[in-house]
Short mmCIF file of C-alpha atoms and ligand atoms in Angstrom, two decimals:
data_model
loop_
_atom_site.label_atom_id
_atom_site.label_comp_id
_atom_site.label_asym_id
_atom_site.label_seq_id
_atom_site.Cartn_x
_atom_site.Cartn_y
_atom_site.Cartn_z
CA MET A 1 0.00 0.00 0.00
CA LYS A 2 1.15 3.55 -0.73
CA GLU A 3 2.52 5.69 2.10
CA THR A 4 -0.27 7.92 3.28
CA LYS A 5 -0.03 11.36 4.72
CA ASN A 6 -1.88 11.90 8.00
CA ILE A 7 -4.35 14.66 7.46
CA LEU A 8 -5.92 14.22 10.87
CA THR A 9 -3.84 13.58 13.96
CA LYS A 10 -5.11 12.52 17.38
CA ALA A 11 -4.25 15.97 18.61
CA SER A 12 -6.31 17.64 15.92
CA VAL A 13 -9.45 15.60 16.55
CA ASN A 14 -11.95 18.07 17.90
CA ARG A 15 -15.58 18.86 17.16
CA GLU A 16 -14.69 21.59 14.70
CA ASN A 17 -12.31 19.42 12.69
CA LEU A 18 -14.74 16.50 12.67
CA ILE A 19 -17.42 18.77 11.26
CA HIS A 20 -14.96 20.03 8.69
CA PHE A 21 -14.15 16.52 7.46
CA LEU A 22 -17.81 15.50 7.40
CA GLN A 23 -18.66 18.54 5.29
CA THR A 24 -15.68 18.99 3.02
CA GLU A 25 -16.35 19.08 -0.70
CA ASP A 26 -12.69 18.60 -1.52
CA THR A 27 -12.42 15.11 -3.04
CA GLU A 28 -8.69 14.94 -2.37
CA GLU A 29 -9.32 15.56 1.29
CA HIS A 30 -12.02 12.87 1.28
CA GLN A 31 -9.63 10.37 -0.33
CA ALA A 32 -6.79 11.28 2.05
CA LEU A 33 -9.07 10.78 5.06
CA LEU A 34 -10.15 7.32 3.89
CA ALA A 35 -6.57 6.34 3.02
CA GLN A 36 -5.35 7.38 6.46
CA ALA A 37 -8.11 5.38 8.16
CA ARG A 38 -7.28 2.34 6.08
CA SER A 39 -3.66 2.56 7.01
CA VAL A 40 -4.53 2.96 10.72
CA SER A 41 -6.77 -0.09 10.45
CA MET A 42 -4.03 -2.18 8.81
CA GLN A 43 -1.56 -1.07 11.45
CA HIS A 44 -3.75 -1.69 14.51
CA CYS A 45 -6.20 -4.41 13.45
CA GLY A 46 -4.11 -6.12 10.77
CA ASN A 47 -5.33 -7.22 7.37
CA ALA A 48 -7.71 -9.93 8.63
CA ILE A 49 -11.44 -9.26 8.26
CA SER A 50 -13.58 -11.05 10.85
CA LEU A 51 -16.91 -12.65 10.04
CA ARG A 52 -20.22 -12.61 11.88
CA GLY A 53 -22.93 -14.85 10.47
CA LEU A 54 -26.11 -12.81 10.90
CA ILE A 55 -29.21 -14.62 12.12
CA GLU A 56 -32.35 -12.46 12.16
CA LEU A 57 -34.23 -14.40 14.80
CA SER A 58 -37.52 -12.54 14.78
CA ASN A 59 -39.18 -9.39 13.47
CA GLN A 60 -41.62 -9.22 16.36
CA CYS A 61 -41.05 -5.88 18.05
CA ARG A 62 -42.88 -3.96 20.75
CA LYS A 63 -41.38 -0.64 19.73
CA ASN A 64 -42.40 2.01 17.27
CA CYS A 65 -39.24 3.73 16.06
CA TYR A 66 -40.43 6.11 13.34
CA TYR A 67 -37.88 4.92 10.77
CA CYS A 68 -38.05 1.15 11.06
CA GLY A 69 -39.98 -1.18 8.78
CA ILE A 70 -40.60 -3.78 11.48
CA ARG A 71 -42.01 -1.31 14.03
CA ALA A 72 -45.01 -2.66 15.95
CA GLY A 73 -47.36 -0.23 14.19
CA ASN A 74 -46.60 -1.61 10.73
CA ASN A 75 -49.35 -4.14 10.04
CA LYS A 76 -48.13 -4.80 6.50
CA THR A 77 -45.34 -7.07 7.72
CA ASP A 78 -45.82 -10.78 8.35
CA ARG A 79 -44.28 -11.54 11.71
CA TYR A 80 -42.06 -14.57 12.19
CA PHE A 81 -39.94 -16.24 14.82
CA LEU A 82 -37.32 -18.72 13.62
CA SER A 83 -37.63 -22.22 15.04
CA ASP A 84 -34.77 -23.59 17.13
CA ASP A 85 -34.12 -26.05 14.37
CA ILE A 86 -33.46 -23.30 11.83
CA VAL A 87 -31.31 -21.26 14.21
CA LEU A 88 -29.26 -24.28 15.19
CA ARG A 89 -28.77 -25.21 11.56
CA ALA A 90 -27.56 -21.69 10.78
CA ALA A 91 -25.21 -21.76 13.79
CA ASP A 92 -23.91 -25.18 12.79
CA TYR A 93 -23.31 -23.89 9.27
CA ALA A 94 -21.39 -20.87 10.59
CA TRP A 95 -19.34 -23.08 12.90
CA LYS A 96 -18.48 -25.67 10.26
CA LYS A 97 -17.67 -23.04 7.63
CA GLY A 98 -15.25 -21.39 10.05
CA PHE A 99 -17.12 -18.08 10.40
CA GLY A 100 -15.86 -17.96 13.98
CA SER A 101 -18.89 -16.11 15.29
CA ILE A 102 -22.54 -15.23 14.79
CA VAL A 103 -24.86 -12.33 15.61
CA ILE A 104 -28.38 -13.05 16.78
CA GLN A 105 -30.52 -10.03 16.01
CA SER A 106 -34.16 -9.56 16.81
CA GLY A 107 -36.89 -6.98 17.28
CA GLU A 108 -37.29 -5.95 20.89
CA ARG A 109 -39.36 -8.00 23.31
CA GLN A 110 -38.96 -8.07 27.05
CA ASP A 111 -41.49 -10.70 28.06
CA LYS A 112 -40.24 -13.70 30.00
CA ALA A 113 -41.05 -16.15 27.22
CA PHE A 114 -38.69 -14.23 24.94
CA THR A 115 -35.85 -13.69 27.39
CA ASP A 116 -35.97 -17.33 28.52
CA HIS A 117 -36.03 -18.44 24.91
CA ILE A 118 -32.82 -16.52 24.19
CA THR A 119 -31.12 -18.02 27.25
CA ASP A 120 -32.15 -21.45 26.11
CA LEU A 121 -30.95 -20.85 22.54
CA LEU A 122 -27.58 -19.60 23.76
CA GLU A 123 -27.13 -22.76 25.78
CA LYS A 124 -28.16 -24.96 22.87
CA ILE A 125 -25.81 -23.21 20.45
CA GLY A 126 -23.03 -23.46 23.05
CA SER A 127 -23.39 -27.19 23.44
CA LEU A 128 -23.81 -27.79 19.71
CA THR A 129 -20.60 -25.93 18.88
CA HIS A 130 -18.63 -26.80 22.05
CA ARG A 131 -18.70 -23.09 22.86
CA GLU A 132 -16.30 -22.55 19.98
CA LEU A 133 -18.56 -20.12 18.15
CA GLY A 134 -18.52 -16.51 19.32
CA ILE A 135 -21.99 -15.08 19.96
CA THR A 136 -23.02 -11.45 19.69
CA LEU A 137 -26.55 -10.50 20.68
CA SER A 138 -28.53 -7.60 19.34
CA CYS A 139 -31.91 -7.92 21.01
CA GLY A 140 -32.51 -4.41 22.28
CA GLU A 141 -32.89 -2.92 25.74
CA GLN A 142 -33.25 -5.39 28.58
CA SER A 143 -32.91 -5.32 32.35
CA GLU A 144 -29.46 -5.72 33.86
CA ASP A 145 -30.54 -9.08 35.18
CA VAL A 146 -31.49 -10.35 31.72
CA TYR A 147 -28.21 -9.12 30.25
CA ALA A 148 -26.38 -10.95 33.05
CA ARG A 149 -28.26 -14.18 32.39
CA TRP A 150 -27.55 -14.03 28.67
CA LYS A 151 -23.88 -13.47 29.36
CA GLU A 152 -23.81 -16.42 31.69
CA ALA A 153 -25.49 -18.51 28.97
CA GLY A 154 -22.74 -17.72 26.46
CA ALA A 155 -23.15 -14.31 24.81
CA HIS A 156 -20.05 -12.18 25.04
CA ARG A 157 -20.71 -9.26 22.73
CA TYR A 158 -23.77 -7.03 22.54
CA LEU A 159 -24.80 -4.45 19.99
CA LEU A 160 -27.22 -1.70 20.97
CA ARG A 161 -27.29 1.30 18.70
CA ILE A 162 -27.85 4.66 20.31
CA GLU A 163 -29.14 5.84 16.88
CA SER A 164 -28.35 9.43 17.88
CA SER A 165 -26.46 10.63 20.94
CA THR A 166 -28.27 13.99 20.86
CA GLU A 167 -31.31 13.62 23.07
CA ASP A 168 -33.57 16.01 21.14
CA LEU A 169 -32.70 14.40 17.84
CA TYR A 170 -33.25 10.96 19.37
CA TYR A 171 -36.77 11.99 20.31
CA SER A 172 -37.41 13.33 16.82
CA ILE A 173 -37.07 9.77 15.48
CA HIS A 174 -38.67 7.91 18.40
CA PRO A 175 -41.93 8.42 20.26
CA ARG A 176 -41.38 10.33 23.50
CA ASP A 177 -42.63 7.64 25.85
CA LYS A 178 -41.51 5.03 28.36
CA ALA A 179 -40.74 2.42 25.73
CA HIS A 180 -38.34 4.75 23.92
CA ASP A 181 -36.58 6.49 26.78
CA PHE A 182 -33.20 8.00 25.89
CA GLU A 183 -31.83 7.80 29.43
CA GLN A 184 -32.86 4.17 29.66
CA ARG A 185 -31.00 3.39 26.47
CA LEU A 186 -27.86 4.97 27.87
CA ARG A 187 -28.30 2.99 31.11
CA ALA A 188 -28.64 -0.21 29.06
CA LEU A 189 -25.34 0.50 27.29
CA GLU A 190 -23.66 1.23 30.61
CA ASN A 191 -25.01 -2.00 32.11
CA LEU A 192 -23.68 -4.01 29.18
CA GLN A 193 -20.26 -2.48 29.63
CA LYS A 194 -20.34 -3.01 33.38
CA LEU A 195 -21.27 -6.67 32.94
CA GLY A 196 -18.16 -7.22 30.84
CA TYR A 197 -19.73 -7.54 27.40
CA GLN A 198 -17.79 -6.28 24.44
CA THR A 199 -20.19 -3.43 23.93
CA GLY A 200 -21.15 -2.06 20.56
CA THR A 201 -23.26 0.84 19.48
CA GLY A 202 -23.89 2.88 16.36
CA VAL A 203 -25.98 5.51 14.69
CA MET A 204 -27.99 5.96 11.53
CA ILE A 205 -26.48 8.43 9.11
CA GLY A 206 -28.36 10.96 7.00
CA PHE A 207 -31.84 10.89 8.52
CA PRO A 208 -34.14 13.93 8.53
CA GLY A 209 -32.99 16.76 10.79
CA GLN A 210 -29.49 15.36 11.36
CA HIS A 211 -26.55 17.68 10.66
CA ALA A 212 -22.77 17.33 10.64
CA GLY A 213 -22.62 18.68 14.22
CA HIS A 214 -24.84 15.83 15.43
CA LEU A 215 -22.62 13.27 13.72
CA ALA A 216 -19.48 14.83 15.19
CA ASP A 217 -21.13 14.60 18.63
CA ASP A 218 -21.94 10.94 17.95
CA LEU A 219 -18.27 10.21 17.26
CA ILE A 220 -17.24 12.02 20.43
CA PHE A 221 -19.89 10.11 22.38
CA MET A 222 -18.53 6.77 21.15
CA LYS A 223 -14.99 7.72 22.04
CA ASP A 224 -15.94 9.05 25.50
CA PHE A 225 -18.09 6.02 26.25
CA GLY A 226 -15.29 3.68 25.25
CA ILE A 227 -17.27 1.49 22.87
CA ASP A 228 -15.55 -1.70 21.77
CA MET A 229 -17.30 -2.07 18.46
CA VAL A 230 -19.61 -0.20 16.13
CA GLY A 231 -22.20 -0.86 13.47
CA MET A 232 -23.37 2.25 11.72
CA GLY A 233 -24.71 2.95 8.29
CA PRO A 234 -26.89 5.14 6.13
CA TYR A 235 -30.54 5.74 6.87
CA ILE A 236 -32.71 4.19 4.16
CA PRO A 237 -36.32 5.38 4.01
CA HIS A 238 -38.92 2.63 4.38
CA PRO A 239 -42.29 3.36 2.75
CA ASP A 240 -44.37 1.82 5.58
CA THR A 241 -43.03 4.14 8.28
CA PRO A 242 -43.99 7.63 9.49
CA MET A 243 -40.54 9.01 8.70
CA TYR A 244 -40.98 8.19 5.02
CA ALA A 245 -42.99 11.40 4.64
CA LEU A 246 -39.75 13.34 5.21
CA ALA A 247 -37.67 11.34 2.72
CA GLY A 248 -37.54 14.33 0.38
CA SER A 249 -35.53 16.31 2.93
CA ILE A 250 -32.56 13.97 3.35
CA PRO A 251 -29.21 13.96 1.52
CA GLY A 252 -29.12 11.87 -1.68
CA GLU A 253 -27.91 8.27 -1.74
CA SER A 254 -24.35 9.00 -2.82
CA ARG A 255 -23.99 11.70 -0.17
CA ARG A 256 -25.33 9.36 2.54
CA LEU A 257 -22.86 6.70 1.46
CA GLU A 258 -20.03 9.22 1.42
CA LEU A 259 -21.00 10.46 4.90
CA SER A 260 -21.13 6.89 6.20
CA LEU A 261 -17.64 6.19 4.83
CA ARG A 262 -16.32 9.35 6.45
CA MET A 263 -17.92 8.41 9.78
CA ILE A 264 -16.15 5.04 9.63
CA ALA A 265 -12.86 6.65 8.68
CA LEU A 266 -13.04 9.31 11.39
CA LEU A 267 -13.94 6.79 14.08
CA ARG A 268 -11.09 4.52 13.00
CA ILE A 269 -8.67 7.41 13.36
CA MET A 270 -10.14 8.29 16.78
CA MET A 271 -10.36 4.69 18.05
CA ASN A 272 -7.61 2.70 16.35
CA ASP A 273 -8.34 -0.85 17.44
CA ILE A 274 -12.11 -1.16 17.91
CA ASN A 275 -14.15 -3.44 15.66
CA ILE A 276 -16.03 -1.62 12.92
CA ALA A 277 -18.63 -3.44 10.83
CA ALA A 278 -19.19 -2.90 7.14
CA SER A 279 -22.96 -2.62 7.48
CA THR A 280 -25.54 -4.20 5.20
CA ALA A 281 -27.17 -0.81 4.68
CA MET A 282 -23.99 0.39 2.89
CA GLN A 283 -24.53 -2.39 0.39
CA THR A 284 -28.13 -1.32 -0.17
CA LEU A 285 -26.94 2.04 -1.47
CA ASP A 286 -24.13 0.68 -3.60
CA ASP A 287 -23.17 -2.80 -4.83
CA THR A 288 -19.65 -2.23 -3.57
CA GLY A 289 -20.75 -0.50 -0.35
CA ARG A 290 -19.29 -2.99 2.06
CA LEU A 291 -16.02 -3.21 0.18
CA GLN A 292 -15.80 0.58 0.30
CA ALA A 293 -16.45 0.43 4.05
CA ILE A 294 -13.53 -1.97 4.49
CA LEU A 295 -11.32 0.35 2.46
CA ALA A 296 -12.38 3.21 4.77
CA GLY A 297 -11.27 1.36 7.90
CA ALA A 298 -13.96 -1.24 8.74
CA ASN A 299 -12.76 -4.74 9.70
CA VAL A 300 -15.90 -6.86 10.19
CA PHE A 301 -18.18 -8.43 7.56
CA MET A 302 -21.58 -9.92 8.35
CA PRO A 303 -22.94 -12.42 5.83
CA ASN A 304 -26.66 -13.01 6.31
CA LEU A 305 -27.55 -16.57 7.33
CA THR A 306 -31.30 -16.04 7.75
CA PRO A 307 -33.27 -18.35 5.44
CA ALA A 308 -34.65 -16.38 2.48
CA GLU A 309 -38.28 -16.99 3.31
CA GLN A 310 -38.00 -15.18 6.65
CA ALA A 311 -35.29 -12.71 5.73
CA CYS A 312 -37.61 -10.96 3.29
CA ASN A 313 -39.89 -10.14 6.25
CA TYR A 314 -37.00 -8.72 8.26
CA SER A 315 -37.33 -5.57 6.25
CA ILE A 316 -36.14 -2.73 8.45
CA TYR A 317 -35.55 -0.66 5.33
CA SER A 318 -36.43 -1.25 1.70
CA GLY A 319 -34.09 -2.79 -0.85
CA LYS A 320 -32.10 -4.69 1.78
CA PRO A 321 -30.10 -7.39 -0.03
CA VAL A 322 -31.32 -10.73 1.22
CA PHE A 323 -31.44 -13.51 -1.33
CA SER A 324 -28.18 -12.63 -3.06
CA ASP A 325 -26.45 -11.96 0.22
CA MET A 326 -27.12 -15.29 1.79
CA ALA A 327 -25.43 -17.60 -0.60
CA GLU A 328 -21.98 -18.81 0.12
CA SER A 329 -21.03 -17.34 -3.22
CA ALA A 330 -21.61 -13.83 -1.80
CA LEU A 331 -18.91 -14.41 0.79
CA LEU A 332 -16.58 -15.90 -1.79
CA HIS A 333 -17.17 -12.92 -4.05
CA PHE A 334 -16.41 -10.55 -1.18
CA GLU A 335 -13.33 -12.59 -0.31
CA ASP A 336 -12.07 -12.27 -3.88
CA GLN A 337 -12.56 -8.52 -3.80
CA VAL A 338 -10.83 -7.95 -0.47
CA THR A 339 -7.99 -10.34 -1.27
CA GLU A 340 -7.17 -8.15 -4.23
CA GLU A 341 -6.87 -5.24 -1.82
CA GLY A 342 -4.45 -7.09 0.46
CA TYR A 343 -6.85 -8.46 3.09
CA ILE A 344 -7.57 -11.98 4.26
CA ILE A 345 -10.66 -13.46 5.95
CA ASN A 346 -10.19 -14.31 9.61
CA TYR A 347 -11.68 -17.83 9.47
CA HIS A 348 -12.15 -19.83 12.68
CA LYS A 349 -11.52 -16.84 14.94
CA TRP A 350 -13.88 -14.91 17.20
CA GLY A 351 -12.29 -11.71 15.99
CA ASP A 352 -12.63 -9.88 19.31
CA SER A 353 -12.13 -6.17 19.66
CA LYS A 354 -8.51 -5.49 20.63
CA TYR A 355 -9.63 -2.27 22.23
CA TYR A 356 -11.82 -4.26 24.63
CA TYR A 357 -8.83 -6.10 26.06
CA ARG A 358 -6.88 -2.88 26.44
CA ARG A 359 -9.87 -1.23 28.12
CA ILE A 360 -10.35 -4.12 30.56
CA ALA A 361 -6.62 -4.22 31.36
CA GLY A 362 -6.73 -0.46 32.01
CA GLU A 363 -9.73 -0.84 34.34
CA LYS A 364 -8.01 -3.63 36.25
CA GLN A 365 -4.88 -1.52 36.58
CA GLU A 366 -6.94 1.40 37.87
CA GLU A 367 -8.67 -0.81 40.43
CA HIS A 368 -5.34 -2.21 41.52
CA GLU A 369 -3.90 1.29 41.94
CA LYS A 370 -6.92 2.38 43.98
CA ARG A 371 -6.47 -0.57 46.30
CA THR A 372 -2.75 -0.20 46.79
N1 5AD B 401 -32.51 2.66 7.64
C1 5AD B 401 -31.31 2.29 8.11
N2 5AD B 401 -31.14 1.60 9.24
C2 5AD B 401 -32.25 1.28 9.93
N3 5AD B 401 -32.42 0.61 11.07
C3 5AD B 401 -33.73 0.54 11.34
N4 5AD B 401 -34.44 1.15 10.37
C4 5AD B 401 -33.54 1.62 9.50
C5 5AD B 401 -33.65 2.34 8.29
N5 5AD B 401 -34.82 2.72 7.81
C6 5AD B 401 -31.30 0.14 11.87
C7 5AD B 401 -31.33 0.77 13.25
C8 5AD B 401 -31.46 -0.42 14.17
C9 5AD B 401 -30.99 -1.57 13.33
C10 5AD B 401 -31.56 -2.87 13.72
O1 5AD B 401 -31.39 -1.25 12.03
O2 5AD B 401 -30.10 1.44 13.49
O3 5AD B 401 -30.69 -0.30 15.34
FE1 SF4 B 402 -37.93 -2.43 16.87
FE2 SF4 B 402 -35.29 -2.01 16.58
FE3 SF4 B 402 -36.98 -1.48 14.59
FE4 SF4 B 402 -36.96 0.08 16.76
S1 SF4 B 402 -35.25 -0.20 15.28
S2 SF4 B 402 -38.81 -0.73 15.74
S3 SF4 B 402 -36.56 -1.43 18.35
S4 SF4 B 402 -36.54 -3.49 15.45
#
């Protein structure tokens, strides 16, 4: 790879500069930013891209986020819940193919039947794969007790997007009620971190009312919180949602993709060794979206393992690639593309966040110093 010039140093990361790089219309500056992030990623995370086989367990959701196609208020969606048999087959596939880890994602439910079901599934997957398969959960806000039980049952990473770290903006895309409480979401993230999960968050990029200042604040929030991993991507309007009415006011597709790439690049420069996912939504806007994300500093790829029949109902936004994405050939195609760029796929590894281990070691050191 060519030597790259650092256009943003740690010392020069501040709100003003972040806004500048999110807004710049200078294509050379854009390219230099992405090149720097890629070089930081190579240096701190290496050239191995980790896999997460994505299993979309259920689209049943009690919430009503204004932007999401599987919100409770959308009665045009057929609701499903994958049987244990299907989930275990997907996990077995991921394990045998050497994916190293899976993500179980679901709409949000907090009833006991659901939380017990997840515990049970985690245990079943653990015994099927001799606990060799890493498991990330993304099942929304839960009580501390539930998070603790799921951890005990075998989950070790958790993804809960903050969506926006600006409270007012958060409430412009969620109902202002008890089920969508901003403070509660923050508490949930804190609980996950406290319980020892590798904790991930993320935001949507380019939704109505969001400006560069909000995105800069999101990056600063992630850094200050000490997140271990991130999944963020462009907002994609879904016709069966209230927010669709505002679709005319958002930046165009190429601008949203560009902004998403810059967000990845900036975060990589700010947090050198966290895990950053190349999100599926990037691919929805551009056939090479996820490859571009990798080249901007992402290091995690999530092939979808949900069977086609159900995956088409897990439509959080329209145009989400499902059928094409699921086949093994999609991974092989991706592998070909990234190999050409000097990367390899991290088969058979959990692909944990290096930052997490540094963070934990730092906390232990701090505790030790307090005690002595
Ligand atoms: N566009 C992009 N991302 C979306 N999500 C939900 N709806 C949309 C949309 N219309 C994302 C949210 C959520 C994750 C499951 O999917 O960030 O956390
Ligand atoms: Fe439910 Fe998540 Fe969609 Fe909100 S974003 S409606 S919590 S699935």
